[in-house]
Amino acid sequence: DAGVIQSPRHEVTEMGQEVTLRCKPISGHDYLFWYRQTMMRGLELLIYFNNNVPIDDSGMPEDRFSAKMPNASFSTLKIQPSEPRDSAVYFCASSQQGISKNIQYFGAGTRLSVL
Amino acid sequence: GQNIDQPTEMTATEGAIVQINCTYQTSGFNGLFWYQQHAGEAPTFLSYNVLDGLEEKGRFSSFLSRSKGYSYLLLKELQMKDSASYLCAVRRDGSYIPTFGRGTSLIVHP
């Protein structure tokens, strides 16, 4: 398997623009997670899905952030409008419940810079 | 809630042994993970402990004491490529989702 695939790898945008990050989980995994990593706050869980259904979005910073998972092989994280404080690395991860200790496998991340 | 503490940074010499500690406070406990993250890359799984004791896997070992809320990651025969951030993550009882610590940046020098 190719692992968790994220796109784009890098995104530079201007304040106020819409940003969409994409993720393809590992085939057969039933959990998908979106994380944000910064030097100040470390790795923070934003939202996670189980079988395409959002379970906990309490980590989503505010209404500017939204996430969807229309099917088992695709998810998006959208920021609208973007702000400079959203600059961070965004990771997507997937896992399979009951298998291998529920280990999370991370994608390579999207490095977002909002100017 | 959960509180996870790790040293921010450690340095060690190539060929040496280093121990990275993690202490945690959680309402219930359901497993502790260690992940390795090289600069600019994704975290990758290293080890998992749910029972007290030592788990050995090659040059890396992980120890857990649930009564003390304490774990460590032991790296032997350090190599330059071991320079990375090491993340401790704790899963509380009843939850499927681990909470990550801030990570320990390990610098291995010749």
mmCIF file of C-alpha atoms in Angstrom:
data_model
loop_
_atom_site.group_PDB
_atom_site.id
_atom_site.type_symbol
_atom_site.label_atom_id
_atom_site.label_comp_id
_atom_site.label_asym_id
_atom_site.label_seq_id
_atom_site.Cartn_x
_atom_site.Cartn_y
_atom_site.Cartn_z
ATOM 1 C CA ASP A 1 0.000 0.000 0.000
ATOM 2 C CA ALA A 2 1.178 3.535 -0.760
ATOM 3 C CA GLY A 3 0.361 4.757 2.718
ATOM 4 C CA VAL A 4 -1.623 7.865 3.597
ATOM 5 C CA ILE A 5 -1.431 10.361 0.762
ATOM 6 C CA GLN A 6 -1.824 14.084 1.297
ATOM 7 C CA SER A 7 -1.910 16.939 -1.165
ATOM 8 C CA PRO A 8 -0.608 19.468 -1.686
ATOM 9 C CA ARG A 9 2.723 19.069 0.135
ATOM 10 C CA HIS A 10 3.164 22.822 0.342
ATOM 11 C CA GLU A 11 0.629 25.618 0.120
ATOM 12 C CA VAL A 12 1.317 29.320 0.202
ATOM 13 C CA THR A 13 -1.670 31.622 0.159
ATOM 14 C CA GLU A 14 -2.733 35.085 1.138
ATOM 15 C CA MET A 15 -4.854 35.976 4.105
ATOM 16 C CA GLY A 16 -8.549 35.697 3.326
ATOM 17 C CA GLN A 17 -8.191 33.019 0.679
ATOM 18 C CA GLU A 18 -9.811 29.595 0.883
ATOM 19 C CA VAL A 19 -7.494 26.649 1.420
ATOM 20 C CA THR A 20 -8.399 23.001 0.820
ATOM 21 C CA LEU A 21 -6.199 20.160 2.017
ATOM 22 C CA ARG A 22 -6.758 16.625 0.770
ATOM 23 C CA CYS A 23 -6.151 13.181 2.180
ATOM 24 C CA LYS A 24 -6.427 9.618 0.934
ATOM 25 C CA PRO A 25 -6.263 7.120 3.828
ATOM 26 C CA ILE A 26 -4.830 3.626 3.682
ATOM 27 C CA SER A 27 -7.289 1.271 2.022
ATOM 28 C CA GLY A 28 -9.325 -0.659 4.579
ATOM 29 C CA HIS A 29 -8.715 1.744 7.442
ATOM 30 C CA ASP A 30 -11.905 2.868 9.136
ATOM 31 C CA TYR A 31 -10.571 5.831 11.139
ATOM 32 C CA LEU A 32 -9.246 9.078 9.710
ATOM 33 C CA PHE A 33 -7.684 11.898 11.701
ATOM 34 C CA TRP A 34 -6.694 15.486 10.933
ATOM 35 C CA TYR A 35 -3.894 17.002 13.050
ATOM 36 C CA ARG A 36 -2.165 20.380 13.107
ATOM 37 C CA GLN A 37 1.442 20.741 14.262
ATOM 38 C CA THR A 38 3.162 23.946 15.333
ATOM 39 C CA MET A 39 6.243 24.678 17.400
ATOM 40 C CA MET A 40 4.140 26.409 20.017
ATOM 41 C CA ARG A 41 1.376 23.848 20.460
ATOM 42 C CA GLY A 42 2.838 20.579 19.219
ATOM 43 C CA LEU A 43 0.599 18.004 17.507
ATOM 44 C CA GLU A 44 -3.084 18.798 18.022
ATOM 45 C CA LEU A 45 -6.034 16.653 16.969
ATOM 46 C CA LEU A 46 -8.534 18.710 14.999
ATOM 47 C CA ILE A 47 -11.181 16.144 14.054
ATOM 48 C CA TYR A 48 -11.571 12.450 13.431
ATOM 49 C CA PHE A 49 -13.939 10.255 11.435
ATOM 50 C CA ASN A 50 -15.067 6.680 11.861
ATOM 51 C CA ASN A 51 -16.539 4.989 8.786
ATOM 52 C CA ASN A 52 -16.782 8.408 7.109
ATOM 53 C CA VAL A 53 -18.795 9.912 9.977
ATOM 54 C CA PRO A 54 -17.308 12.797 12.020
ATOM 55 C CA ILE A 55 -17.047 11.646 15.632
ATOM 56 C CA ASP A 56 -15.286 14.458 17.460
ATOM 57 C CA ASP A 57 -14.587 17.911 16.066
ATOM 58 C CA SER A 58 -13.912 19.590 19.401
ATOM 59 C CA GLY A 59 -10.362 20.334 18.285
ATOM 60 C CA MET A 60 -11.429 22.420 15.305
ATOM 61 C CA PRO A 61 -10.306 25.946 16.188
ATOM 62 C CA GLU A 62 -13.319 27.853 14.933
ATOM 63 C CA ASP A 63 -15.984 28.027 12.277
ATOM 64 C CA ARG A 64 -13.458 28.900 9.611
ATOM 65 C CA PHE A 65 -12.378 25.258 9.669
ATOM 66 C CA SER A 66 -14.477 22.461 8.203
ATOM 67 C CA ALA A 67 -13.786 18.844 7.261
ATOM 68 C CA LYS A 68 -15.605 16.313 5.163
ATOM 69 C CA MET A 69 -15.243 12.669 4.284
ATOM 70 C CA PRO A 70 -17.576 11.897 1.376
ATOM 71 C CA ASN A 71 -16.307 8.327 1.019
ATOM 72 C CA ALA A 72 -13.892 5.850 2.558
ATOM 73 C CA SER A 73 -10.989 6.918 0.357
ATOM 74 C CA PHE A 74 -11.069 10.701 0.524
ATOM 75 C CA SER A 75 -11.239 13.528 3.030
ATOM 76 C CA THR A 76 -10.792 17.289 2.898
ATOM 77 C CA LEU A 77 -9.948 19.954 5.439
ATOM 78 C CA LYS A 78 -11.004 23.431 4.406
ATOM 79 C CA ILE A 79 -10.075 26.786 5.881
ATOM 80 C CA GLN A 80 -12.151 29.753 4.793
ATOM 81 C CA PRO A 81 -11.078 32.482 5.179
ATOM 82 C CA SER A 82 -7.472 31.672 6.022
ATOM 83 C CA GLU A 83 -5.450 33.761 8.499
ATOM 84 C CA PRO A 84 -1.691 33.986 9.173
ATOM 85 C CA ARG A 85 -2.128 32.151 12.496
ATOM 86 C CA ASP A 86 -3.313 29.106 10.539
ATOM 87 C CA SER A 87 0.233 28.625 9.245
ATOM 88 C CA ALA A 88 1.291 25.147 10.368
ATOM 89 C CA VAL A 89 1.876 21.618 9.134
ATOM 90 C CA TYR A 90 -1.373 19.700 8.751
ATOM 91 C CA PHE A 91 -1.202 15.917 8.998
ATOM 92 C CA CYS A 92 -3.764 13.348 8.049
ATOM 93 C CA ALA A 93 -3.570 9.902 9.663
ATOM 94 C CA SER A 94 -5.574 6.701 9.401
ATOM 95 C CA SER A 95 -5.930 3.549 11.462
ATOM 96 C CA GLN A 96 -7.893 0.328 11.638
ATOM 97 C CA GLN A 97 -9.725 -0.488 14.830
ATOM 98 C CA GLY A 98 -8.776 -3.755 16.479
ATOM 99 C CA ILE A 99 -5.760 -4.299 14.272
ATOM 100 C CA SER A 100 -2.137 -3.781 15.354
ATOM 101 C CA LYS A 101 -2.948 -1.829 18.519
ATOM 102 C CA ASN A 102 -4.857 0.779 16.494
ATOM 103 C CA ILE A 103 -1.605 2.351 15.330
ATOM 104 C CA GLN A 104 -2.031 5.614 13.461
ATOM 105 C CA TYR A 105 -0.250 5.951 10.135
ATOM 106 C CA PHE A 106 0.517 9.516 9.140
ATOM 107 C CA GLY A 107 0.727 11.143 5.752
ATOM 108 C CA ALA A 108 3.680 13.335 4.805
ATOM 109 C CA GLY A 109 1.758 16.462 5.756
ATOM 110 C CA THR A 110 0.850 19.744 4.103
ATOM 111 C CA ARG A 111 2.956 22.740 5.079
ATOM 112 C CA LEU A 112 0.641 25.750 4.966
ATOM 113 C CA SER A 113 1.885 29.317 4.928
ATOM 114 C CA VAL A 114 -0.678 32.110 5.079
ATOM 115 C CA LEU A 115 0.834 35.493 4.279
ATOM 116 C CA GLY B 1 -8.100 15.493 30.837
ATOM 117 C CA GLN B 2 -4.551 14.427 30.199
ATOM 118 C CA ASN B 3 -1.187 15.976 30.984
ATOM 119 C CA ILE B 4 1.927 14.621 29.268
ATOM 120 C CA ASP B 5 5.437 15.833 30.064
ATOM 121 C CA GLN B 6 8.631 15.191 28.134
ATOM 122 C CA PRO B 7 11.955 17.027 28.109
ATOM 123 C CA THR B 8 12.109 19.526 25.283
ATOM 124 C CA GLU B 9 15.565 18.642 24.035
ATOM 125 C CA MET B 10 18.355 16.142 24.677
ATOM 126 C CA THR B 11 21.793 15.646 23.195
ATOM 127 C CA ALA B 12 23.859 12.481 23.063
ATOM 128 C CA THR B 13 26.952 11.053 21.434
ATOM 129 C CA GLU B 14 27.007 8.577 18.572
ATOM 130 C CA GLY B 15 27.333 5.038 19.923
ATOM 131 C CA ALA B 16 25.999 5.947 23.360
ATOM 132 C CA ILE B 17 22.714 5.104 25.106
ATOM 133 C CA VAL B 18 19.996 7.667 25.776
ATOM 134 C CA GLN B 19 16.798 7.465 27.799
ATOM 135 C CA ILE B 20 13.873 9.746 26.974
ATOM 136 C CA ASN B 21 11.337 10.033 29.770
ATOM 137 C CA CYS B 22 7.605 10.660 29.600
ATOM 138 C CA THR B 23 5.338 11.245 32.571
ATOM 139 C CA TYR B 24 1.600 11.476 32.282
ATOM 140 C CA GLN B 25 -1.530 12.099 34.271
ATOM 141 C CA THR B 26 -4.750 10.681 32.910
ATOM 142 C CA SER B 27 -8.197 9.651 34.043
ATOM 143 C CA GLY B 28 -7.848 5.961 33.282
ATOM 144 C CA PHE B 29 -5.204 4.455 31.025
ATOM 145 C CA ASN B 30 -5.430 2.436 27.838
ATOM 146 C CA GLY B 31 -2.004 2.392 26.273
ATOM 147 C CA LEU B 32 1.085 4.493 25.578
ATOM 148 C CA PHE B 33 2.748 5.002 22.209
ATOM 149 C CA TRP B 34 6.131 6.304 21.123
ATOM 150 C CA TYR B 35 6.510 7.864 17.691
ATOM 151 C CA GLN B 36 9.622 9.104 15.909
ATOM 152 C CA GLN B 37 9.487 12.204 13.740
ATOM 153 C CA HIS B 38 12.399 13.347 11.603
ATOM 154 C CA ALA B 39 12.520 17.030 10.692
ATOM 155 C CA GLY B 40 10.088 17.799 7.904
ATOM 156 C CA GLU B 41 8.592 14.323 7.923
ATOM 157 C CA ALA B 42 5.586 12.513 9.358
ATOM 158 C CA PRO B 43 5.539 10.790 12.758
ATOM 159 C CA THR B 44 6.160 7.045 12.489
ATOM 160 C CA PHE B 45 5.229 4.393 15.053
ATOM 161 C CA LEU B 46 7.984 3.010 17.270
ATOM 162 C CA SER B 47 6.408 1.176 20.198
ATOM 163 C CA TYR B 48 3.298 0.482 22.226
ATOM 164 C CA ASN B 49 2.964 -0.400 25.934
ATOM 165 C CA VAL B 50 -0.224 -1.226 27.766
ATOM 166 C CA LEU B 51 1.161 -3.481 30.535
ATOM 167 C CA ASP B 52 3.961 -2.707 32.964
ATOM 168 C CA GLY B 53 7.427 -3.697 31.901
ATOM 169 C CA LEU B 54 9.950 -3.448 29.137
ATOM 170 C CA GLU B 55 9.277 -4.007 25.442
ATOM 171 C CA GLU B 56 12.426 -4.510 23.387
ATOM 172 C CA LYS B 57 12.655 -4.054 19.657
ATOM 173 C CA GLY B 58 16.171 -4.036 18.281
ATOM 174 C CA ARG B 59 18.098 -0.950 19.411
ATOM 175 C CA PHE B 60 14.926 0.610 20.847
ATOM 176 C CA SER B 61 13.154 -0.382 24.069
ATOM 177 C CA SER B 62 10.165 1.135 25.811
ATOM 178 C CA PHE B 63 9.266 0.811 29.476
ATOM 179 C CA LEU B 64 6.006 1.477 31.278
ATOM 180 C CA SER B 65 4.997 1.843 34.924
ATOM 181 C CA ARG B 66 1.267 2.479 35.130
ATOM 182 C CA SER B 67 1.300 3.061 38.897
ATOM 183 C CA LYS B 68 3.853 5.834 38.484
ATOM 184 C CA GLY B 69 2.414 7.293 35.278
ATOM 185 C CA TYR B 70 5.840 6.924 33.720
ATOM 186 C CA SER B 71 7.404 5.617 30.552
ATOM 187 C CA TYR B 72 10.780 5.846 28.904
ATOM 188 C CA LEU B 73 12.193 5.155 25.493
ATOM 189 C CA LEU B 74 15.703 3.720 25.516
ATOM 190 C CA LEU B 75 17.862 4.061 22.428
ATOM 191 C CA LYS B 76 21.065 2.021 22.300
ATOM 192 C CA GLU B 77 24.089 2.260 20.010
ATOM 193 C CA LEU B 78 22.997 5.682 18.871
ATOM 194 C CA GLN B 79 23.410 6.575 15.230
ATOM 195 C CA MET B 80 23.350 9.975 13.583
ATOM 196 C CA LYS B 81 20.091 9.043 11.883
ATOM 197 C CA ASP B 82 18.446 8.781 15.324
ATOM 198 C CA SER B 83 18.459 12.586 15.508
ATOM 199 C CA ALA B 84 14.726 13.303 15.510
ATOM 200 C CA SER B 85 11.813 14.301 17.687
ATOM 201 C CA TYR B 86 10.325 11.530 19.868
ATOM 202 C CA LEU B 87 6.657 11.858 20.712
ATOM 203 C CA CYS B 88 4.976 10.180 23.662
ATOM 204 C CA ALA B 89 1.219 9.633 23.242
ATOM 205 C CA VAL B 90 -1.218 8.369 25.874
ATOM 206 C CA ARG B 91 -4.637 6.861 25.358
ATOM 207 C CA ARG B 92 -7.049 7.061 28.234
ATOM 208 C CA ASP B 93 -9.440 4.320 29.207
ATOM 209 C CA GLY B 94 -12.559 4.237 27.065
ATOM 210 C CA SER B 95 -11.028 6.333 24.317
ATOM 211 C CA TYR B 96 -9.667 5.237 20.990
ATOM 212 C CA ILE B 97 -7.680 8.412 20.484
ATOM 213 C CA PRO B 98 -4.211 9.093 21.951
ATOM 214 C CA THR B 99 -3.113 12.526 23.125
ATOM 215 C CA PHE B 100 0.382 13.513 22.059
ATOM 216 C CA GLY B 101 3.035 15.167 24.182
ATOM 217 C CA ARG B 102 5.070 18.067 22.805
ATOM 218 C CA GLY B 103 7.926 15.741 21.868
ATOM 219 C CA THR B 104 11.625 15.528 22.768
ATOM 220 C CA SER B 105 14.105 16.717 20.184
ATOM 221 C CA LEU B 106 17.136 14.395 20.273
ATOM 222 C CA ILE B 107 20.387 15.588 18.756
ATOM 223 C CA VAL B 108 23.060 12.947 18.184
ATOM 224 C CA HIS B 109 26.542 14.316 17.589
ATOM 225 C CA PRO B 110 29.735 12.543 16.515
#
